[in-house]
Coordinates of C-alpha atoms in Angstrom, one line a residue:
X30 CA -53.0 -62.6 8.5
X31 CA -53.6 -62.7 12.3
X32 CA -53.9 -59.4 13.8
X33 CA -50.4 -59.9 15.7
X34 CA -48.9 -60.2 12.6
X35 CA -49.9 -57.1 11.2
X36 CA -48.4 -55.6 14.3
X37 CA -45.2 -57.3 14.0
X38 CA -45.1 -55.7 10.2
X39 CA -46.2 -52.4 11.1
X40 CA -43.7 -51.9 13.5
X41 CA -41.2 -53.4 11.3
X42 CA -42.0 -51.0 8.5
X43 CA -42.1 -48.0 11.2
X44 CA -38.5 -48.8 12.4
X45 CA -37.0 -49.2 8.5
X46 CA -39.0 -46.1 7.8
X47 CA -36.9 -44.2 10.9
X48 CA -33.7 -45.4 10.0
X49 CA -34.0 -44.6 6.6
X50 CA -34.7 -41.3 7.6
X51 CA -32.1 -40.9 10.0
X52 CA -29.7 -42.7 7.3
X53 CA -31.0 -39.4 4.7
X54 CA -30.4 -37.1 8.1
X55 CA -26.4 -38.0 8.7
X56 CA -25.7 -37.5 5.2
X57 CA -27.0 -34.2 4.9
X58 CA -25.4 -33.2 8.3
X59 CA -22.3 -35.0 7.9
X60 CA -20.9 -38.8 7.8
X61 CA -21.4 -41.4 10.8
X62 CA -19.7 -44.3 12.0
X63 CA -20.6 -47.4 14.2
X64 CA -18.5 -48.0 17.2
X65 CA -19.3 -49.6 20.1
X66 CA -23.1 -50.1 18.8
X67 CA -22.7 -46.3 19.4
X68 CA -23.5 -43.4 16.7
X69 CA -21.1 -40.7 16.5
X70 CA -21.9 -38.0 14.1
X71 CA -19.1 -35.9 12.8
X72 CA -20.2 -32.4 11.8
X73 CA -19.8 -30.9 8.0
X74 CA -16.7 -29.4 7.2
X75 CA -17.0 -25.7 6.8
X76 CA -17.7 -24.5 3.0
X77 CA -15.6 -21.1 3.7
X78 CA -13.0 -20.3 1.5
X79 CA -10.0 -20.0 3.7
X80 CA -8.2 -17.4 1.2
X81 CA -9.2 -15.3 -1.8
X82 CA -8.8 -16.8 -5.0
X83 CA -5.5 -15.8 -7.2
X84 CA -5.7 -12.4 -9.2
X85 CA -7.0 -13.5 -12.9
X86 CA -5.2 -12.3 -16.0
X87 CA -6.0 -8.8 -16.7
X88 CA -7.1 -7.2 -20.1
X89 CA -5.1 -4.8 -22.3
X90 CA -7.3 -1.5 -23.1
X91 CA -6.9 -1.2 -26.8
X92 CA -3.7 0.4 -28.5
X93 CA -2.0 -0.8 -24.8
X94 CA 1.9 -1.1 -25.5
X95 CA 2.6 -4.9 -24.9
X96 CA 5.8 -5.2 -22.6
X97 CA 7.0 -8.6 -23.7
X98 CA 6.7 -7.9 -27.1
X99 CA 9.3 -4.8 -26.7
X100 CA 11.9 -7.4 -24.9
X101 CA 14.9 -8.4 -27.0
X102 CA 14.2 -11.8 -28.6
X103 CA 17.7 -13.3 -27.3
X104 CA 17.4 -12.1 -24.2
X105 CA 13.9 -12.7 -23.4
X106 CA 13.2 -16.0 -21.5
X107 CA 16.5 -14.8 -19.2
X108 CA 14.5 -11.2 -18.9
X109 CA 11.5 -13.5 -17.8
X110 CA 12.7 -16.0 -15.5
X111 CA 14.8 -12.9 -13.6
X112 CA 11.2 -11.2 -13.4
X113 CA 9.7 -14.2 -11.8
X114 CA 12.6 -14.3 -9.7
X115 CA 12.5 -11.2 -8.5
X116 CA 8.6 -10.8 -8.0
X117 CA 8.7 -14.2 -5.4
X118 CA 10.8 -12.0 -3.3
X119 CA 8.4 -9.3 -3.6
X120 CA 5.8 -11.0 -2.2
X121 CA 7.9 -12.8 0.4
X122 CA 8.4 -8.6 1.8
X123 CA 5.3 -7.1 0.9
X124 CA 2.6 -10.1 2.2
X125 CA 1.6 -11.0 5.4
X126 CA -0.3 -14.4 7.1
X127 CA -2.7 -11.3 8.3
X128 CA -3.7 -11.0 4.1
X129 CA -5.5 -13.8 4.9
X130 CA -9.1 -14.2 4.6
X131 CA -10.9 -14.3 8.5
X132 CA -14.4 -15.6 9.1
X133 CA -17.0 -15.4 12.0
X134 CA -18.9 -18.8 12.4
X135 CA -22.5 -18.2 13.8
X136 CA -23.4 -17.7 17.0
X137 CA -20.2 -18.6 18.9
X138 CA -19.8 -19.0 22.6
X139 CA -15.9 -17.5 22.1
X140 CA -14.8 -14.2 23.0
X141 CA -11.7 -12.8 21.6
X142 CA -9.7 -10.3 20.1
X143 CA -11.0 -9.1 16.5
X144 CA -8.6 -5.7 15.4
X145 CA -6.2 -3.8 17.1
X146 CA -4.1 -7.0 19.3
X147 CA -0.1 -5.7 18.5
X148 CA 3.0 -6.8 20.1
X149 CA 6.3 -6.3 20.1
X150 CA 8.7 -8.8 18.9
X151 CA 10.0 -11.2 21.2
X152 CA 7.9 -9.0 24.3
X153 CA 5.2 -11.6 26.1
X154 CA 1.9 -9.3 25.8
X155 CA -1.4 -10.0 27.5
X156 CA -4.3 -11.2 24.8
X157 CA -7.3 -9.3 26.0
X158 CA -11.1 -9.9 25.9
X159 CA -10.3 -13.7 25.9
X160 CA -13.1 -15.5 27.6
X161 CA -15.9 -18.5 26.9
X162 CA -19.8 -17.5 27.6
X163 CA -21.7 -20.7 26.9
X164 CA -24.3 -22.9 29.1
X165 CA -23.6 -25.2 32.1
X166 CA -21.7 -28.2 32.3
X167 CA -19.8 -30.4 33.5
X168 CA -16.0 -29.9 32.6
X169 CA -15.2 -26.8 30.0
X170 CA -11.9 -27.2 27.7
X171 CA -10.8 -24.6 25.4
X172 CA -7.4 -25.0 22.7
X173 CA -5.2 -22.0 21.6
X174 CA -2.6 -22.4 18.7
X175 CA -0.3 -19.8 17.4
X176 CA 2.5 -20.7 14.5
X177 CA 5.1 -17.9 14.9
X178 CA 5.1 -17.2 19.0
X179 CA 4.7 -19.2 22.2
X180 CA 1.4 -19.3 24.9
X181 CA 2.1 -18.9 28.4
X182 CA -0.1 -18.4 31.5
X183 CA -0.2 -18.1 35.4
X184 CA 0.2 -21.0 37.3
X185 CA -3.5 -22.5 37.9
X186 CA -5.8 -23.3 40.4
X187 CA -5.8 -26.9 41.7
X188 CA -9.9 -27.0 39.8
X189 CA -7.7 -25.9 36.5
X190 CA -5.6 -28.0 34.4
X191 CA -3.4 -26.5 31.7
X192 CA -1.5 -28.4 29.2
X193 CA 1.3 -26.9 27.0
X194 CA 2.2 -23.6 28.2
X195 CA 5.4 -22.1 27.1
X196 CA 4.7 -23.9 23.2
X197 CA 2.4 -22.5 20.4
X198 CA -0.5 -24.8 22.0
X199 CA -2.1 -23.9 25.0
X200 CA -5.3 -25.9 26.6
X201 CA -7.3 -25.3 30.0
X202 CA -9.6 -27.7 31.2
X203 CA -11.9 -27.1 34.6
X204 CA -15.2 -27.9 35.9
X205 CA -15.5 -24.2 36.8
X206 CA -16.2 -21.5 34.1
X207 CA -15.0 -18.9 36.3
X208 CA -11.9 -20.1 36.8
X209 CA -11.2 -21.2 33.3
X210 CA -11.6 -17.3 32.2
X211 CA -9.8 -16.1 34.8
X212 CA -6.7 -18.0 33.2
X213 CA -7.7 -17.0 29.9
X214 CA -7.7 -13.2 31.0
X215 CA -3.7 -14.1 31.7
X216 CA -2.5 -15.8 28.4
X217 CA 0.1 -14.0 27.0
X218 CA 1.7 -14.1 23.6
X219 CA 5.3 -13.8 22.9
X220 CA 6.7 -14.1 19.3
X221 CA 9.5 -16.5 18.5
X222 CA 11.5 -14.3 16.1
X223 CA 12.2 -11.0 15.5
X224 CA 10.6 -9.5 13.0
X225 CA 9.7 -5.5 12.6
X226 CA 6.4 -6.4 10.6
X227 CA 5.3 -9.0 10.7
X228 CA 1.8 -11.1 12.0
X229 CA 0.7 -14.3 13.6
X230 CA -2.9 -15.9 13.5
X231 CA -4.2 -17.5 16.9
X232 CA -6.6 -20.2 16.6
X233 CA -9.6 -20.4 19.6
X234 CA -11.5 -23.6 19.9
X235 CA -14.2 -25.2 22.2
X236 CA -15.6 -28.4 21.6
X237 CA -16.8 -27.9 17.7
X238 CA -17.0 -24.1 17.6
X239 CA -13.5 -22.0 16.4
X240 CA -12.4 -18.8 15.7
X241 CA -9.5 -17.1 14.4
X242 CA -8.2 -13.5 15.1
X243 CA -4.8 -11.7 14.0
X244 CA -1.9 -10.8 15.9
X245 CA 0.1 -8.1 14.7
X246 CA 4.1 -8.0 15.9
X247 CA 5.4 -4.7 15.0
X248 CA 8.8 -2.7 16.1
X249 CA 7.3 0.8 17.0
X250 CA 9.1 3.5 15.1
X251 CA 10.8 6.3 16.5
X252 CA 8.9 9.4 14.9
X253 CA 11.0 11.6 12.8
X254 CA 9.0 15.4 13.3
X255 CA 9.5 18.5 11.7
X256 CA 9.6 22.1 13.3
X257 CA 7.3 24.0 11.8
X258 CA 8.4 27.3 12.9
X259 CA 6.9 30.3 12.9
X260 CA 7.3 31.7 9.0
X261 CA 6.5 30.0 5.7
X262 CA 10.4 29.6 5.2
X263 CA 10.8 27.2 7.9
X264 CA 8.2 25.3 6.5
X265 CA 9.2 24.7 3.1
X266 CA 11.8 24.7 0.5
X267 CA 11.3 25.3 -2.9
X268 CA 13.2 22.8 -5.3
X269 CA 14.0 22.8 -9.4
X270 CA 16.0 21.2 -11.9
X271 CA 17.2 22.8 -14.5
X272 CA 19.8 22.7 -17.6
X273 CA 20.5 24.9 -20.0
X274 CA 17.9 27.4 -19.7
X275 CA 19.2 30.0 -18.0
X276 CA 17.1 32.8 -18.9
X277 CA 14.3 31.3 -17.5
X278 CA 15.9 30.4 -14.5
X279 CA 17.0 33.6 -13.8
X280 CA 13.1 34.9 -14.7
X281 CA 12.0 32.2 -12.2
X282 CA 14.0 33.3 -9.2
X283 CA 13.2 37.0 -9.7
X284 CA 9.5 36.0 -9.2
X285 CA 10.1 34.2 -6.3
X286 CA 11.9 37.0 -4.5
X287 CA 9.0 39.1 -5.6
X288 CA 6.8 37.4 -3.2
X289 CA 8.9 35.2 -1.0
X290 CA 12.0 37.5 -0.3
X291 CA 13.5 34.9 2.5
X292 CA 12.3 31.7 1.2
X293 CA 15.4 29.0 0.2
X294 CA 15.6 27.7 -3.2
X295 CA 17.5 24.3 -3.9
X296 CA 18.8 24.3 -7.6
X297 CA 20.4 20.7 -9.1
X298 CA 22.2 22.1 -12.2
X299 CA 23.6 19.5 -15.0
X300 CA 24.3 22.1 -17.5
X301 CA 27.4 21.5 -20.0
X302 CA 29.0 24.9 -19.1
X303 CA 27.7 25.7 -15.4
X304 CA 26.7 29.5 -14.2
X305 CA 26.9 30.2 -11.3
X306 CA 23.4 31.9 -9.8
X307 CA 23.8 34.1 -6.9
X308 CA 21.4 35.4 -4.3
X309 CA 21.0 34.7 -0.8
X310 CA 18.8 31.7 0.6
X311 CA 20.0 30.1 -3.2
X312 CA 22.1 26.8 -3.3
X313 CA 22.6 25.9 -6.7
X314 CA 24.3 22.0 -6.7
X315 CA 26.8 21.4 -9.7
X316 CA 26.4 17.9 -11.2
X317 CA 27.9 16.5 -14.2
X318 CA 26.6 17.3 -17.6
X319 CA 23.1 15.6 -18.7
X320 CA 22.6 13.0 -15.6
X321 CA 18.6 13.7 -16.6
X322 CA 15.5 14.9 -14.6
X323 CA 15.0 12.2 -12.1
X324 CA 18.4 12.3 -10.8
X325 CA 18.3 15.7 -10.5
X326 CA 15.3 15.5 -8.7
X327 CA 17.0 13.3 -6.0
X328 CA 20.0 15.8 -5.7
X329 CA 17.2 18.7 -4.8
X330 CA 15.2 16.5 -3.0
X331 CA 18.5 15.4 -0.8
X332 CA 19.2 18.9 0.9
X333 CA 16.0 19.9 2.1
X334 CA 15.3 19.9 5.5
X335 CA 11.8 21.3 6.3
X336 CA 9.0 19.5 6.4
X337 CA 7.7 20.4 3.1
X338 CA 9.4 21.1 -0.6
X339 CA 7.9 22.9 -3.3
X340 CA 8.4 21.7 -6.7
X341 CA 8.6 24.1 -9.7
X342 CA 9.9 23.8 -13.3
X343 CA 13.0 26.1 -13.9
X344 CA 10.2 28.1 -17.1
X345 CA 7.6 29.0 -14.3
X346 CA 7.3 32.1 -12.7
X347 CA 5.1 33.3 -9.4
X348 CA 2.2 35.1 -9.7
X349 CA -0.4 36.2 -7.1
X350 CA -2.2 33.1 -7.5
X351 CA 1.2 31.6 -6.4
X352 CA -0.4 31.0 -2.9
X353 CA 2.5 28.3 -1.2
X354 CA 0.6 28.9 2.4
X355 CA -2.7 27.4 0.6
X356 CA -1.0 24.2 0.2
X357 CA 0.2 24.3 3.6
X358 CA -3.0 24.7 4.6
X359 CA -4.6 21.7 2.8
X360 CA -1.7 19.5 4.3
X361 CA -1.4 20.5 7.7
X362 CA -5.4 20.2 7.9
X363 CA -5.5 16.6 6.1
X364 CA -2.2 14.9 7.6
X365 CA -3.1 11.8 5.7
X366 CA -2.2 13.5 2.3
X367 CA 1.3 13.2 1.1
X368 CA 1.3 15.8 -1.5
X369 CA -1.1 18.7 -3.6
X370 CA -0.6 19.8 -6.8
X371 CA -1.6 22.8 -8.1
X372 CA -2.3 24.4 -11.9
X373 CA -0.1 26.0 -14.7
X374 CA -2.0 29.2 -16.4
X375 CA -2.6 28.8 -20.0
X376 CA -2.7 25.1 -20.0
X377 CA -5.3 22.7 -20.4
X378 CA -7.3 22.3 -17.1
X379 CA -7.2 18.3 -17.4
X380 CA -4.2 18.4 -17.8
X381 CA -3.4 19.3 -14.4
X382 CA -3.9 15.6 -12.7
X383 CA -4.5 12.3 -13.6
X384 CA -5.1 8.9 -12.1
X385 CA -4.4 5.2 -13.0
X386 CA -6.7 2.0 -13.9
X387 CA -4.6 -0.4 -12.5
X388 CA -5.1 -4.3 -12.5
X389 CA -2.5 -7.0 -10.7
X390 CA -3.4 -9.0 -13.1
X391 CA -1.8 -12.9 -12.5
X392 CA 1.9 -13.5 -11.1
X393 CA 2.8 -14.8 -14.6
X394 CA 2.3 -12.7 -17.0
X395 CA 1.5 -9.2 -14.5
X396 CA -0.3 -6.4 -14.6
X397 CA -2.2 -4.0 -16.9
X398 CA -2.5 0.0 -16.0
X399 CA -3.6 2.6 -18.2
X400 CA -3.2 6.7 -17.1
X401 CA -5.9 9.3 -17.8
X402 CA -5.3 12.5 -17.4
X403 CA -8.6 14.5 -16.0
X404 CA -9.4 11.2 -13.7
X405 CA -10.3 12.2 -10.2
X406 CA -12.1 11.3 -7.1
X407 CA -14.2 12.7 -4.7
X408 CA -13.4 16.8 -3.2
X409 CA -11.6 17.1 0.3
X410 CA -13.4 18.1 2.8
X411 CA -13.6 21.7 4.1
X412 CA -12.0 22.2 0.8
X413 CA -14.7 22.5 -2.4
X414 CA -11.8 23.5 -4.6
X415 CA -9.6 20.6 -4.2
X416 CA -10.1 16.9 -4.9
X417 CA -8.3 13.7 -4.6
X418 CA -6.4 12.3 -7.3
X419 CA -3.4 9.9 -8.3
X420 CA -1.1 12.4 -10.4
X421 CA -0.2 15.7 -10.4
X422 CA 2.2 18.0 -12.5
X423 CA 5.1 19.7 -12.4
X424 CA 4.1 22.1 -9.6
X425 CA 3.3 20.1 -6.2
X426 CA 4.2 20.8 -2.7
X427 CA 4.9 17.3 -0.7
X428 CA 6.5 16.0 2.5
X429 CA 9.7 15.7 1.9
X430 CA 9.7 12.5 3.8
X431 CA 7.0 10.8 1.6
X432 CA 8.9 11.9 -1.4
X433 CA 12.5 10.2 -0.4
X434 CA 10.2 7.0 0.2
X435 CA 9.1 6.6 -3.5
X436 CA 12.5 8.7 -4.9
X437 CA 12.9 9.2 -8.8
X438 CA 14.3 6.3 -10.6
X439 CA 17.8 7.7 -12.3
X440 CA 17.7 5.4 -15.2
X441 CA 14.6 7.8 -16.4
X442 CA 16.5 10.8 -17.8
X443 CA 14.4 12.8 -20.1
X444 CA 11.1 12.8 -20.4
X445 CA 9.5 11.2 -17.1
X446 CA 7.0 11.9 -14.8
X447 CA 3.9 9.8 -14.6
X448 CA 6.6 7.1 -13.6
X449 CA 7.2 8.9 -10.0
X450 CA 3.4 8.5 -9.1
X451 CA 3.3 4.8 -10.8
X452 CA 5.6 4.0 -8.3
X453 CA 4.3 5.7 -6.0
X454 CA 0.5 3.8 -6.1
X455 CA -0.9 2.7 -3.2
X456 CA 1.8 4.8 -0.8
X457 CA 1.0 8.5 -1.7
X458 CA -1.9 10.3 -0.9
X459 CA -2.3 12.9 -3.8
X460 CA -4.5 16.0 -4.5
X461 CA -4.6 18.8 -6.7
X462 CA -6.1 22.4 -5.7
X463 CA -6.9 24.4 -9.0
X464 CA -6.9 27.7 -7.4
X465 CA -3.1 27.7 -6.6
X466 CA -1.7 28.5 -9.4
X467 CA 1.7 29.1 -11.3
X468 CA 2.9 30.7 -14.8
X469 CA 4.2 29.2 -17.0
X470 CA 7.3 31.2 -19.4
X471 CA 6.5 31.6 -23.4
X472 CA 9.4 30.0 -25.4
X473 CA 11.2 32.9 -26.9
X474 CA 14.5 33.1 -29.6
X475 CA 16.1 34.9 -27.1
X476 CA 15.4 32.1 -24.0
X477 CA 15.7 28.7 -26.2
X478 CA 19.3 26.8 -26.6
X479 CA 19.5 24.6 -29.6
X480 CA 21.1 21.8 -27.9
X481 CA 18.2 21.6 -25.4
X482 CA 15.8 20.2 -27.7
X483 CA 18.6 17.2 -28.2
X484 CA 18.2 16.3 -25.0
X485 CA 14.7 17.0 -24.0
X486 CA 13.2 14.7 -26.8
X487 CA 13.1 11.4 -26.0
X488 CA 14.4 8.8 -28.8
X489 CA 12.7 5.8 -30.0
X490 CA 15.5 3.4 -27.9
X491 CA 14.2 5.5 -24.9
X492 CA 10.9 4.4 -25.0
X493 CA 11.9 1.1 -25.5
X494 CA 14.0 0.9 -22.7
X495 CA 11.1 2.5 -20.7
X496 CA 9.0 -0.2 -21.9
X497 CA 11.4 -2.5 -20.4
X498 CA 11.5 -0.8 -17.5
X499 CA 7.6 -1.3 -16.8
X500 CA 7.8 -4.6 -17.7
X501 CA 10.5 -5.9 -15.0
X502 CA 10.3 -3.3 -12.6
X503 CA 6.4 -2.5 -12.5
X504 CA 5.6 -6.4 -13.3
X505 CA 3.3 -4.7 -16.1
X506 CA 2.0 -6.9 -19.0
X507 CA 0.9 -3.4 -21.0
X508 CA 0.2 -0.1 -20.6
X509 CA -1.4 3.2 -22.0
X510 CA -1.3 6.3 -21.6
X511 CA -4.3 7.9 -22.9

């Protein structure tokens, strides 16, 4: 072969060699396309998940109680479909667009708002920190999109162009960096609706880079304050159910008065044959007969007005370990908590608090949550002797406000308890202080009424209609109560 020839085939085989290479090049970096005799090489589309991946069904702890199984057989696929029903509408209050999942891309030249942007619904609000930091060149053109507001600026300089103000896209275009951050230190956003929680997300692009940060459109709330005062009876009430039991009511409020002369006490009464219980600070509300514990809870709960409430059983009595400006102390010095439990002498220790394993579990079929008693977290601080939990007992003091939130579910009427704090998960802030404690009255000939027990022990229809309960209201698919 003449030596020209070879040349001709070496450079041949060099220029398939480089194509094919740049061929193996585009399709790791993305897909290409010939137009014009020009290449143009789109970039990969990003492998970020752009929301978390739906709850997965949960699992039943062992001897769990199985909610469906407890619904009556005619009435089941009804009881179902209503659940369903109900918990799309749930979701429709409780979620928000700023649930979803955010990302950073690498080394972006776009600066922007990342936590803490809020508006007021329907009120325009400057976006701060917007601005573009990248190298030289001839023209710079950035994009903003919102879904639920409108984009507006100041009118620009002659070297700016802006395109779509007053809409939910916005772009500015100039040869001048300067200028074009100038106009983005003046975009303001202004929501379309009005909504008193709700959320927007703004999407920031230049050429291939983008970012995304959250807008939150809130209604401020007007606070609602307590006075304090100057004495420990303008700074909490103490609260009790009772029916029936008498004696030990009577037992209850002569501690008290031992060592809280002044203090108000808030009685809800649903005895069968009322007596009336005098004594100054007392108000002792009449019901009708055997309305149950949560709705008398309510009633108590109803009349308070300071910023605290004490809870007791009407069989405890004070002691000196009955220390009411204790709790004060733990709340006032940890605002964040809602309520602190305390101990009963004589019972079990363990006893005294509990917490929940709780799973969502899938929007079919729901959720599984077991309670166990003796579950608890990490101490306060500044406070060795207390510790966070999820459940107290029957001796708490709580904001009064945080209470009426949650509020005890009527339909609960004997035994019921662990159901306040279930529905109270994820919105109460709960701890328990073992060294304020509370005693707790021997059952006696003389202090028990046989109809009492009639009423106090739940039936075998009442724990299936709790069952039910958990099921539809909860979304539960089992629970256990170890």
């Amino acid at each position: 072969m003449p030596e020209s020839n070879k040349r001709l085939v070496l450079v041949a085989v060099i220029c398939v060699t480089t194509l094919l290479l740049l061929l193996m090049y585009c399709k790791t970096m993305g897909s290409f396309s010939l137009a014009s005799q020009q290449m143009v090489i789109k970039p990969k589309r990003s492998t970020f998940p752009r929301q978390l991946p739906p709850s997965p069904s949960c699992e039943c702890m062992n001897h769990s109680v199985l909610l469906k199984d407890v619904l009556p057989k005619e009435q089941r696929e009804a009881i179902m479909q209503r659940r369903t029903k109900e918990f799309q509408q749930h979701k429709a209050r409780t979620s928000s667009v700023l649930s979803k999942l955010l990302y950073a891309l690498p080394n972006s030249p776009l600066q922007y708002p990342i936590q803490g942007y809020t508006v007021r619904p329907l009120t325009p609000t400057l976006i701060p920190v917007l601005g573009l930091h990248t190298e030289k060149r001839d023209s710079y053109k950035v994009f903003l999109n919102v879904s639920k507001g409108i984009l507006t600026t100041v009118t620009p300089d002659t070297q700016v162009t802006v395109k779509g103000a007053g809409t939910r896209g916005l772009s500015i275009e100039s040869s001048s960096l300067v200028l074009l951050n100038e106009l983005l230190a003046k975009v303001s956003y202004t929501s379309s609706t009005y909504h008193i929680n709700s959320g927007d997300l703004a999407f920031f692009r230049f050429e291939s880079h983008e970012a995304v940060f959250p807008i939150v459109i809130k209604q401020p709330q007007v606070p609602v304050l307590y006075d304090m005062g100057t004495d420990i009876r303008s700074q909490v009430t103490i609260t009790t159910k009772t029916f029936l039991r008498y004696p030990q009511l009577k037992v209850l409020l002569a501690s008290i008065r031992k060592f809280y002369p002044d203090i108000t006490v808030i009685i809800a009464d649903d005895s069968f044959e009322p007596e009336h219980i005098s004594g100054e600070n007392i108000q002792q509300y009449i019901m009708p007969p055997a309305q149950g514990w949560f709705a008398g809870r309510n009633l108590a709960v109803s009349q308070v007005i300071t910023k605290y409430l004490l809870w007791v059983d009407d069989d405890f009595f004070f002691t000196e370990n009955t220390k009411i400006e204790e709790f004060v102390k733990v709340m006032e010095a940890v605002p964040e908590l809602d309520m602190v439990g305390g101990s009963v002498e004589g019972d079990t220790g363990s006893r005294f608090y509990f917490s929940f394993l709780y799973e969502e579990g899938d929007e079919e079929e729901g959720g599984c949550l077991t309670r166990k008693y003796g579950l608890k977290f990490h101490p306060l601080p500044d406070f060795p002797k207390c510790f966070l939990d999820q459940g107290v007992v029957n001796f708490f003091l709580a904001r009064t406000d945080a209470v009426r939130r949650v509020g005890f579910d009527i339909r609960l009427q004997r035994v019921a308890h662990s159901e306040f704090f279930m529905d109270g998960l994820g919105s109460l802030m709960v701890a328990t202080c073992q060294d304020v404690k509370i005693g707790h009255q021997r059952k006696t000939a003389e202090n028990t009424n046989p109809r009492y027990a009639k009423f106090r022990t739940p039936t075998k229809s009442d724990d299936g209609f709790k069952s039910q309960l958990h099921y539809f209201k909860n979304h539960l698919k089992c629970f256990l109560y170890s």
